[in-house]
Amino acid sequence: MPNGEIIVDQLVKRYGNFAAVNGVSFQVHEGEIFGFLGPNGAGKSTTVTMLTTLALPTAGRATVGGYDIVTEAGAVRQIAGVALQEIGLDPLMKSTELLTIQGQLFGMSRRQAQERGAELLKLVKLDDVTERPVGKYSGGMRRRLDLAMALVHRPNILFLDEPTTGLDPASRRDVWTEVRRLNREYRMTIFLTTQYLEEADELADRVAIIDRGNIKVEGQPNELKAALGGESINVTFKDSDAVELAKTELGGMFDKIQVDRKTLRLYRNGAAQIVPSVMSRLNEQQLEPISLTLTTPTLDDVFLQVTGQRFDVEESETVEVSSINARRIRNN
Amino acid sequence: MTTLTQSQTPIAAETSAPSVNRMPFLLQVSTMTWRTLITNIRVPAVVLPPLIISVFFLFIYEASLSGAARFFLAGQSYLGFILPLSVISASLSGAGVAGQSIVRDISTGYFDKLLLTPVSRGALILGPMIAGAILLAFQTLVVLGVALLMGLNPVTGVPGLLAVIGFSLLLGTGFSGFNVGLALRSGSAAATQSGGFIFFPLSFLTATFVPLDLLDGWIKVAATYNPITYILEAMRAILNTGWDTEIVLRGLSSCVGLGIVMFAFALWSLRGRTARK
């Protein structure tokens, strides 16, 4: 009896001596959006290829919808919809042809497959371009058609491997809307890999962060961020000596301090209120920061916390406050 | 389990067990064949050059050698003698269609998409092979038409022409199988194309321009062991001298033998490509 759960237990994938996935375990509950987050090369896609039966694990076990990915691969394919990172569409064919073949291969009659195709093209808003070969579609359109292909056989569980990589912001938001809708309206379990922290934060009920083949942390985005202990003040200096000096000077005022190259991250609840004190302490020691930012914790901070390195600086949701602005805060 | 809005049918599964409906194997093969056919017809650049090349060779051979042929063909038509070579060249150059279709599927990722469906692995290779053969048979039909316009008068009449098309279908399926095998092994268009040239010498290390009896030395040895020789002889006999059962059967078995070896290679390559690792 299929369900919407994914249970992964100590899954390993080795290529020679290299462990692309090194003993990952996690559980995805029925009807949730699960974000599998990690930088490029972390092992996300390798995990997806194993869970979707394209590759065999070297060790470990996993079930998708209650079916073993090794011994019941056929059943897994019947209940799982898959949109891989590489969009698998023949550019010379039309959307209707691709969807009809896909439906027929899943056992529908030609007519049923055509009807299903038409219904899905409407769903992904591609019903007005059915005469155009797929090769002439934009990236966003191809992504949406790929999503429709994954839905043809009415899967219980949908695997989306980096569904918005390479898309412009508007198309990315379209995909998000669609993912939310599928999850909300059809209670579909969605396993989503992404390298965008913002995407995981926006969409996922729960996330697991994977880095170099290992899961570093798993939980609800809000819980993970809250566990970091509130806001942080990030002060960047010209050199590391200044960072060390500042660390000694400010150590007592914060719950936790982290050094990230030339930036000092200072964590405590209500950090915003003590920005003036921080500035005056630094002034006393004649330490001139290059910049001072106030950050509410993001998944990027969670990533930094668990891996010791930054995920992707551009993705962090920092509130830039220059030292001048910081003085302004003090004056207010 | 599904929440529905008024006008929508369910997107998620409603049944409690995975549907075990599978498309019948023959229907899978015909669907895959149809798909390869329509995609290739949409790229005339793939289909036209082999056709033009075979017609071109037919003109050149006929124009340059038909006079000399009087000495060894004892009154038989040189056109009927050389036409089978054109058919074989067409089979060789056109067989790439099947391989290139697979390469395209692998490079676009559509092949993986198909592997995620319950499609039979056999249908995945048979489809392109049969489509390749159909395109070749069409090509042969055109070459035969041109030959008829040039004055070909087969002694076996229409059945003979149909037999020649049959040979080209069989040979085409075989060569397509080899190309499909190369495509599955390499996943690369260039490797598939250059791999196909291995067979190019086969069509020349044979009784290409004169009958086997008139060859001498190493080329005679090579031609004697080359199955293409017997396929050529069978088609030549059909067009010029009549139904010689022994010659036709020898040609047919060479054709089938070659086809079986090629299909085995394609199957073996498919196993290598689709085995979950």
XYZ file of C-alpha atoms in Angstrom:
609
model
C 0.000 0.000 0.000
C 1.761 3.183 -1.113
C 1.971 6.228 1.121
C 3.532 9.623 0.686
C 6.569 8.982 2.844
C 10.236 8.787 2.051
C 12.437 7.000 4.555
C 16.165 7.091 3.999
C 18.461 5.084 6.206
C 22.253 5.362 6.007
C 22.278 5.729 2.230
C 25.747 5.654 0.665
C 26.892 6.184 -2.895
C 30.550 5.697 -3.715
C 32.337 6.265 -6.990
C 35.661 4.493 -6.479
C 37.104 5.962 -3.301
C 34.931 9.047 -3.422
C 31.758 9.019 -1.358
C 29.305 11.342 -3.126
C 26.705 10.481 -0.480
C 28.124 9.248 2.775
C 25.504 7.617 4.972
C 22.564 10.020 4.883
C 19.406 9.346 6.869
C 16.238 11.406 6.942
C 12.502 11.068 6.741
C 10.020 12.967 4.627
C 6.464 12.934 5.923
C 3.368 12.516 3.811
C 2.101 15.763 2.347
C 5.047 17.948 3.256
C 7.475 19.960 1.156
C 10.926 18.802 2.102
C 13.846 20.995 1.093
C 17.127 19.215 0.474
C 19.593 22.029 0.605
C 23.264 22.109 -0.199
C 25.909 23.772 -2.347
C 26.953 22.411 -5.740
C 28.475 18.958 -5.479
C 27.105 18.329 -1.980
C 25.384 15.077 -2.984
C 21.843 16.332 -3.609
C 21.401 15.065 -7.153
C 23.137 11.776 -6.362
C 20.603 11.219 -3.592
C 17.763 12.001 -6.005
C 19.068 9.608 -8.680
C 19.109 6.839 -6.070
C 15.660 7.644 -4.664
C 14.172 7.790 -8.167
C 15.734 4.409 -9.111
C 18.157 5.706 -11.746
C 21.176 4.665 -9.664
C 21.765 1.952 -7.093
C 23.020 2.823 -3.616
C 26.387 1.383 -2.587
C 24.989 0.787 0.888
C 22.014 1.681 3.032
C 18.297 1.478 2.430
C 15.483 3.733 1.379
C 11.793 3.443 0.712
C 9.744 5.820 -1.407
C 6.023 5.650 -0.754
C 6.655 2.425 1.155
C 8.520 0.733 -1.717
C 12.155 -0.259 -1.586
C 14.195 1.699 -4.124
C 16.332 -1.331 -4.971
C 13.968 -4.292 -4.945
C 10.726 -2.516 -5.891
C 12.034 0.003 -8.415
C 9.082 -0.558 -10.761
C 6.566 0.347 -8.038
C 8.615 3.409 -7.076
C 8.481 4.616 -10.702
C 4.702 4.184 -10.715
C 4.100 6.399 -7.697
C 6.909 8.940 -8.032
C 6.995 11.866 -10.436
C 10.446 13.129 -11.278
C 11.717 16.380 -12.760
C 15.475 16.087 -12.872
C 17.889 18.992 -12.829
C 18.599 18.396 -16.500
C 15.284 18.931 -18.251
C 14.644 15.755 -20.208
C 12.641 16.857 -23.226
C 13.129 16.121 -26.908
C 13.436 19.576 -28.509
C 12.030 18.372 -31.833
C 8.718 17.249 -30.360
C 5.645 19.196 -29.367
C 4.354 19.330 -25.819
C 1.213 17.368 -26.683
C 3.243 14.582 -28.306
C 5.602 14.300 -25.342
C 2.764 14.208 -22.820
C 0.770 11.679 -24.846
C 3.724 9.290 -25.124
C 4.469 9.731 -21.419
C 0.856 8.902 -20.518
C 0.759 5.902 -22.853
C 3.976 4.491 -21.409
C 2.309 4.682 -17.995
C -0.495 2.514 -19.333
C -3.102 5.049 -20.463
C -4.940 4.697 -23.753
C -4.002 7.215 -26.419
C -7.201 9.176 -25.815
C -6.762 9.179 -22.012
C -3.158 10.295 -22.429
C -4.208 13.112 -24.776
C -6.877 14.310 -22.351
C -4.476 14.149 -19.443
C -1.895 16.052 -21.490
C -4.358 18.816 -22.347
C -5.368 19.125 -18.686
C -1.744 19.408 -17.538
C -0.828 21.923 -20.242
C -3.625 24.091 -18.902
C -2.342 23.615 -15.371
C 1.179 24.770 -16.252
C -0.200 27.473 -18.565
C 1.291 26.134 -21.774
C -1.988 25.367 -23.522
C -1.510 28.214 -25.988
C 1.827 27.025 -27.403
C 1.034 23.414 -28.238
C 2.045 23.767 -31.887
C 5.524 25.057 -31.103
C 8.377 22.513 -30.878
C 9.740 22.313 -27.343
C 13.174 23.414 -28.597
C 11.685 26.874 -29.178
C 10.419 27.212 -25.581
C 12.076 29.530 -23.076
C 13.855 28.045 -20.057
C 10.880 28.714 -17.825
C 8.421 27.135 -20.268
C 10.586 24.024 -20.605
C 10.774 23.756 -16.830
C 6.981 23.960 -16.575
C 6.492 21.344 -19.269
C 8.978 19.090 -17.484
C 6.881 19.506 -14.351
C 3.766 18.537 -16.322
C 5.579 15.439 -17.640
C 6.369 14.436 -14.067
C 2.680 14.714 -13.140
C 1.193 12.680 -16.005
C 0.691 9.467 -14.004
C -0.697 11.228 -10.923
C 2.215 10.546 -8.586
C 1.915 10.558 -4.786
C 5.430 11.901 -4.403
C 7.121 14.479 -6.576
C 10.897 14.808 -6.833
C 12.108 18.168 -8.067
C 15.854 18.389 -8.522
C 16.872 22.051 -8.524
C 13.671 23.103 -10.287
C 14.582 26.775 -10.519
C 18.296 26.677 -11.311
C 18.970 28.901 -14.281
C 15.546 30.544 -14.224
C 14.917 34.263 -14.066
C 13.273 35.566 -10.876
C 9.779 35.749 -12.419
C 9.884 32.150 -13.703
C 11.305 31.058 -10.371
C 8.325 32.528 -8.584
C 5.964 30.802 -11.047
C 7.526 27.454 -10.182
C 7.219 28.223 -6.465
C 3.541 29.031 -6.875
C 2.989 25.775 -8.744
C 4.879 23.706 -6.169
C 2.862 25.230 -3.323
C -0.354 24.625 -5.213
C 0.414 20.964 -5.905
C 1.270 20.471 -2.281
C -1.723 22.354 -0.913
C -4.444 21.249 -3.293
C -3.390 17.682 -3.923
C -1.527 16.870 -0.701
C 1.412 15.763 -2.793
C 4.628 15.049 -0.923
C 7.348 17.134 -2.537
C 11.043 16.412 -2.256
C 12.850 19.456 -3.529
C 16.573 19.916 -3.855
C 17.904 23.399 -4.128
C 21.065 25.408 -3.837
C 19.076 28.532 -3.086
C 18.622 29.190 0.618
C 15.830 31.608 -0.113
C 13.950 28.907 -2.009
C 14.190 26.412 0.830
C 13.186 29.094 3.313
C 10.228 30.123 1.183
C 8.866 26.713 0.253
C 9.951 23.978 2.601
C 8.079 22.786 5.671
C 11.287 21.094 6.728
C 14.814 21.144 5.386
C 17.914 19.004 5.574
C 21.239 20.611 4.854
C 23.720 18.360 3.067
C 27.374 19.177 2.622
C 30.098 16.932 1.172
C 27.857 13.898 1.263
C 26.731 14.278 4.866
C 23.573 15.684 6.402
C 24.561 18.452 8.765
C 21.216 19.421 10.184
C 17.524 18.690 9.681
C 14.441 20.523 10.887
C 11.931 23.293 10.264
C 13.577 26.442 8.866
C 12.192 28.601 11.707
C 13.382 26.232 14.387
C 16.831 26.011 12.862
C 17.111 29.784 12.656
C 15.752 30.283 16.165
C 18.284 27.783 17.492
C 21.035 30.158 16.409
C 20.047 32.485 19.208
C 18.494 35.563 17.708
C 19.996 38.311 15.613
C 23.624 38.868 14.854
C 25.777 41.918 14.364
C 28.396 41.419 11.697
C 31.399 43.699 11.839
C 33.988 43.619 9.066
C 37.498 44.964 9.542
C 40.464 45.684 7.294
C 42.631 42.918 8.747
C 42.531 39.872 10.966
C 44.433 41.566 13.826
C 41.583 44.017 14.214
C 39.129 41.096 14.163
C 41.005 39.389 17.011
C 41.214 42.593 19.049
C 37.517 43.280 18.585
C 36.686 39.713 19.516
C 38.496 40.104 22.852
C 36.929 43.480 23.467
C 33.325 42.454 22.672
C 33.406 38.847 23.839
C 31.588 39.437 27.099
C 28.599 41.146 25.492
C 27.397 38.226 23.330
C 26.158 34.669 23.662
C 28.231 33.469 20.766
C 30.948 34.861 18.526
C 32.077 33.542 15.169
C 34.982 34.648 13.011
C 34.347 34.446 9.275
C 37.510 35.675 7.542
C 37.634 39.421 8.351
C 34.127 39.514 9.709
C 33.129 39.044 13.284
C 29.649 37.646 13.867
C 28.173 38.468 17.220
C 25.028 36.623 18.278
C 22.508 37.460 20.992
C 18.844 38.243 21.358
C 18.063 41.913 20.913
C 21.352 42.558 19.163
C 19.925 45.668 17.461
C 19.615 47.464 20.792
C 23.274 47.151 21.620
C 24.701 48.323 18.288
C 25.496 51.742 19.908
C 27.444 50.094 22.725
C 29.364 47.984 20.239
C 30.296 51.085 18.259
C 31.454 52.983 21.311
C 33.558 50.037 22.517
C 35.190 49.840 19.089
C 35.757 53.615 19.042
C 37.425 53.412 22.437
C 39.852 50.886 21.044
C 40.213 52.937 17.836
C 39.002 50.001 15.804
C 37.455 51.282 12.586
C 35.090 48.767 11.027
C 34.689 48.759 7.234
C 31.076 47.855 7.631
C 28.576 46.865 10.237
C 25.478 44.887 9.379
C 22.632 43.682 11.463
C 21.244 40.303 10.452
C 18.266 38.310 11.468
C 19.296 34.655 11.207
C 18.863 33.062 7.809
C 19.411 29.544 6.594
C 22.760 30.852 5.425
C 23.666 31.436 9.063
C 22.419 27.963 9.885
C 24.651 26.633 7.138
C 27.613 28.601 8.420
C 26.910 27.371 11.897
C 26.842 23.683 10.930
C 29.532 23.604 8.256
C 31.849 26.383 9.378
C 31.658 28.046 5.974
C 29.383 30.423 4.173
C 26.874 28.973 1.733
C 26.522 31.771 -0.759
C 27.082 35.356 0.304
C 24.697 36.787 -2.307
C 21.850 34.784 -0.903
C 22.038 36.077 2.687
C 19.277 38.408 3.681
C 21.402 41.025 5.354
C 20.225 44.449 6.307
C 23.172 46.577 5.275
C 23.998 49.209 7.848
C 27.139 51.218 7.259
C 29.116 52.473 10.222
C 27.588 55.904 9.652
C 24.132 54.418 9.790
C 25.147 52.556 12.892
C 25.997 55.891 14.491
C 22.611 57.113 13.424
C 21.043 54.159 15.225
C 23.049 55.140 18.285
C 21.824 58.742 18.074
C 18.241 57.615 17.837
C -7.282 11.825 -0.316
C -7.452 14.502 -2.948
C -8.910 17.911 -2.664
C -10.445 18.998 -5.897
C -11.412 22.325 -7.277
C -14.525 22.282 -9.453
C -13.050 22.080 -12.905
C -9.988 20.040 -12.183
C -9.369 16.352 -12.287
C -7.012 14.905 -9.733
C -3.330 15.545 -10.216
C -2.259 13.243 -7.414
C -2.918 9.524 -7.199
C -6.332 8.402 -6.138
C -5.731 4.694 -6.102
C -4.186 2.968 -3.139
C -1.905 0.662 -5.123
C 0.372 1.656 -7.961
C -1.343 1.073 -11.265
C 0.144 -1.939 -13.005
C -1.272 -1.019 -16.403
C 1.496 -1.326 -18.909
C 1.425 -0.519 -22.544
C 1.635 -3.758 -24.574
C 5.178 -4.377 -25.849
C 4.319 -4.125 -29.548
C 2.507 -0.860 -28.943
C 5.550 0.442 -27.071
C 7.742 -0.481 -30.039
C 5.391 1.170 -32.527
C 5.126 4.296 -30.349
C 8.912 4.555 -30.112
C 9.204 3.928 -33.872
C 6.648 6.613 -34.656
C 8.425 9.075 -32.371
C 11.799 8.502 -34.048
C 10.191 8.826 -37.458
C 8.439 12.124 -36.824
C 11.458 13.698 -35.151
C 13.715 12.699 -38.044
C 11.300 13.877 -40.676
C 11.404 17.251 -38.925
C 15.132 17.462 -39.628
C 15.389 16.885 -43.398
C 19.149 17.485 -43.145
C 19.393 14.046 -41.520
C 17.375 12.172 -44.137
C 18.270 13.903 -47.402
C 22.093 13.635 -47.706
C 22.235 9.792 -47.715
C 19.522 9.797 -50.362
C 21.367 12.295 -52.532
C 24.655 10.392 -52.094
C 23.185 7.092 -53.246
C 21.544 8.624 -56.312
C 24.790 10.468 -57.077
C 26.843 7.250 -56.929
C 24.331 5.484 -59.116
C 24.724 8.143 -61.810
C 28.520 8.174 -61.586
C 28.990 4.389 -61.674
C 26.528 3.954 -64.486
C 28.056 6.763 -66.551
C 31.686 5.805 -66.040
C 31.619 2.006 -65.936
C 28.681 0.800 -67.963
C 30.745 0.790 -71.179
C 33.533 -1.326 -69.670
C 30.971 -3.645 -68.121
C 30.104 -5.060 -71.555
C 33.256 -7.155 -71.300
C 32.348 -8.996 -68.113
C 28.592 -8.866 -67.799
C 27.834 -10.740 -70.988
C 24.928 -8.613 -72.002
C 23.451 -8.160 -68.501
C 22.450 -4.685 -67.380
C 25.228 -2.785 -65.604
C 22.560 -0.700 -63.923
C 21.132 -3.873 -62.380
C 24.659 -4.859 -61.377
C 25.644 -1.599 -59.712
C 22.269 -0.647 -58.188
C 22.647 -3.047 -55.220
C 25.884 -1.234 -54.287
C 23.910 2.005 -54.172
C 21.326 0.330 -51.950
C 24.043 -0.888 -49.572
C 25.798 2.512 -49.492
C 22.446 4.067 -48.674
C 21.904 1.549 -45.865
C 25.318 2.363 -44.444
C 25.103 6.115 -44.631
C 21.446 6.262 -43.620
C 21.764 3.905 -40.666
C 23.192 6.805 -38.679
C 19.641 8.123 -38.257
C 18.845 5.578 -35.545
C 22.083 6.134 -33.675
C 21.811 9.908 -33.847
C 18.253 9.762 -32.473
C 19.521 7.887 -29.428
C 22.460 10.255 -28.995
C 20.023 13.162 -29.065
C 17.840 11.502 -26.434
C 20.838 10.868 -24.207
C 22.191 14.391 -24.554
C 18.824 16.083 -23.997
C 18.105 13.889 -20.976
C 14.945 12.472 -22.585
C 16.475 9.007 -22.440
C 16.573 9.229 -18.626
C 13.012 10.487 -18.637
C 12.013 7.372 -20.599
C 13.943 5.151 -18.189
C 11.817 6.590 -15.373
C 8.689 5.215 -17.057
C 7.727 1.518 -17.166
C 8.829 1.300 -20.831
C 10.485 -1.930 -21.891
C 14.199 -1.500 -22.485
C 13.891 -3.540 -25.712
C 11.355 -1.067 -27.124
C 13.815 1.752 -26.500
C 16.252 0.294 -29.049
C 13.845 -1.457 -31.386
C 11.906 1.766 -32.013
C 14.843 3.726 -33.458
C 16.126 0.654 -35.304
C 12.831 0.043 -37.060
C 12.389 3.749 -37.770
C 15.892 3.784 -39.281
C 15.003 0.798 -41.433
C 11.743 2.379 -42.607
C 13.585 5.530 -43.648
C 16.132 3.376 -45.485
C 13.425 1.427 -47.275
C 11.918 4.727 -48.374
C 15.358 5.788 -49.565
C 15.746 2.534 -51.491
C 12.351 3.126 -53.055
C 13.526 6.497 -54.361
C 16.821 5.041 -55.646
C 14.901 2.268 -57.386
C 12.576 4.844 -58.926
C 15.550 6.777 -60.272
C 17.081 3.537 -61.600
C 13.799 2.674 -63.354
C 13.816 6.117 -64.956
C 17.401 5.451 -66.057
C 16.210 2.318 -67.833
C 16.415 -0.457 -65.244
C 14.423 -3.481 -66.346
C 14.571 -6.131 -63.613
C 14.110 -9.691 -64.931
C 12.064 -10.631 -61.869
C 9.729 -7.653 -62.271
C 7.928 -6.032 -59.367
C 8.464 -8.982 -56.955
C 12.188 -8.581 -57.586
C 12.047 -4.886 -56.742
C 10.119 -5.693 -53.563
C 12.766 -8.265 -52.659
C 15.487 -5.628 -53.065
C 13.514 -3.328 -50.743
C 13.223 -6.263 -48.312
C 16.989 -6.708 -48.380
C 17.479 -3.024 -47.700
C 15.026 -3.189 -44.764
C 16.898 -6.129 -43.240
C 20.302 -4.625 -43.834
C 19.098 -1.253 -42.591
C 17.795 -2.769 -39.357
C 21.164 -4.473 -38.858
C 23.276 -1.386 -39.495
C 20.871 0.716 -37.421
C 21.397 -1.767 -34.591
C 25.127 -1.284 -34.849
C 24.691 2.486 -34.785
C 22.292 2.303 -31.851
C 24.870 0.185 -30.027
C 27.589 2.752 -30.710
C 25.297 5.569 -29.594
C 24.431 3.797 -26.334
C 28.077 2.996 -25.609
C 29.451 6.445 -26.402
C 26.518 8.826 -25.905
C 28.363 11.021 -28.408
C 27.299 12.092 -31.882
C 30.854 12.280 -33.183
C 31.830 8.851 -31.870
C 28.672 7.305 -33.304
C 29.288 8.857 -36.685
C 32.940 7.889 -36.923
C 32.234 4.415 -35.522
C 29.838 3.913 -38.422
C 32.741 4.290 -40.846
C 34.085 0.918 -39.710
C 31.549 -0.543 -42.110
C 32.458 1.722 -44.960
C 35.396 -0.473 -46.122
C 33.044 -3.467 -46.004
C 31.121 -2.079 -48.946
C 34.342 -1.798 -50.959
C 36.262 -4.884 -49.833
C 33.797 -6.869 -51.878
C 32.832 -7.502 -55.466
C 32.116 -3.801 -55.729
C 32.577 -3.036 -59.404
C 33.082 -6.462 -60.965
C 31.812 -9.959 -60.128
C 33.664 -12.029 -57.499
C 35.105 -14.417 -60.145
C 37.009 -11.585 -61.783
C 38.714 -10.479 -58.564
C 42.219 -11.644 -57.765
C 44.703 -11.689 -54.872
C 44.004 -10.315 -51.384
C 40.862 -8.470 -52.382
C 39.347 -11.749 -53.575
C 40.117 -13.306 -50.163
C 38.613 -10.314 -48.378
C 35.540 -10.341 -50.609
C 35.020 -14.084 -50.104
C 34.786 -13.612 -46.316
C 32.759 -10.442 -46.512
C 29.018 -11.089 -46.007
C 28.234 -7.986 -48.082
C 29.535 -9.859 -51.149
C 26.717 -12.402 -50.863
C 24.082 -9.766 -50.225
C 25.255 -7.923 -53.342
C 25.241 -11.145 -55.363
C 21.705 -11.963 -54.276
C 20.344 -8.547 -55.237
C 22.283 -8.611 -58.539
C 20.882 -12.016 -59.373
C 17.337 -10.881 -58.595
C 17.672 -7.828 -60.847
C 19.705 -9.335 -63.713
C 19.419 -13.122 -63.937
C 16.359 -14.280 -62.004
C 15.449 -16.167 -58.837
C 18.459 -18.364 -58.098
C 17.396 -19.976 -54.821
C 20.906 -20.778 -53.649
C 22.273 -17.289 -54.267
C 19.212 -15.585 -52.781
C 19.271 -17.769 -49.658
C 22.995 -17.174 -49.197
C 22.376 -13.439 -49.443
C 19.433 -13.638 -47.080
C 21.322 -15.624 -44.467
C 24.270 -13.198 -44.672
C 21.819 -10.367 -44.130
C 20.053 -12.056 -41.195
C 23.388 -13.152 -39.667
C 24.753 -9.627 -39.859
C 21.484 -8.315 -38.380
C 21.561 -10.745 -35.444
C 25.152 -9.820 -34.568
C 24.314 -6.106 -34.732
C 21.142 -6.469 -32.655
C 23.083 -8.444 -30.053
C 25.625 -5.628 -29.947
C 22.828 -3.070 -29.510
C 21.234 -5.119 -26.718
C 24.562 -5.575 -24.977
C 25.222 -1.833 -25.217
C 21.739 -1.097 -23.903
C 22.407 -3.261 -20.888
C 25.588 -1.304 -20.277
C 23.744 2.015 -20.559
C 20.646 1.202 -18.534
C 22.070 -1.056 -15.836
C 21.586 0.735 -12.544
C 25.055 1.303 -11.147
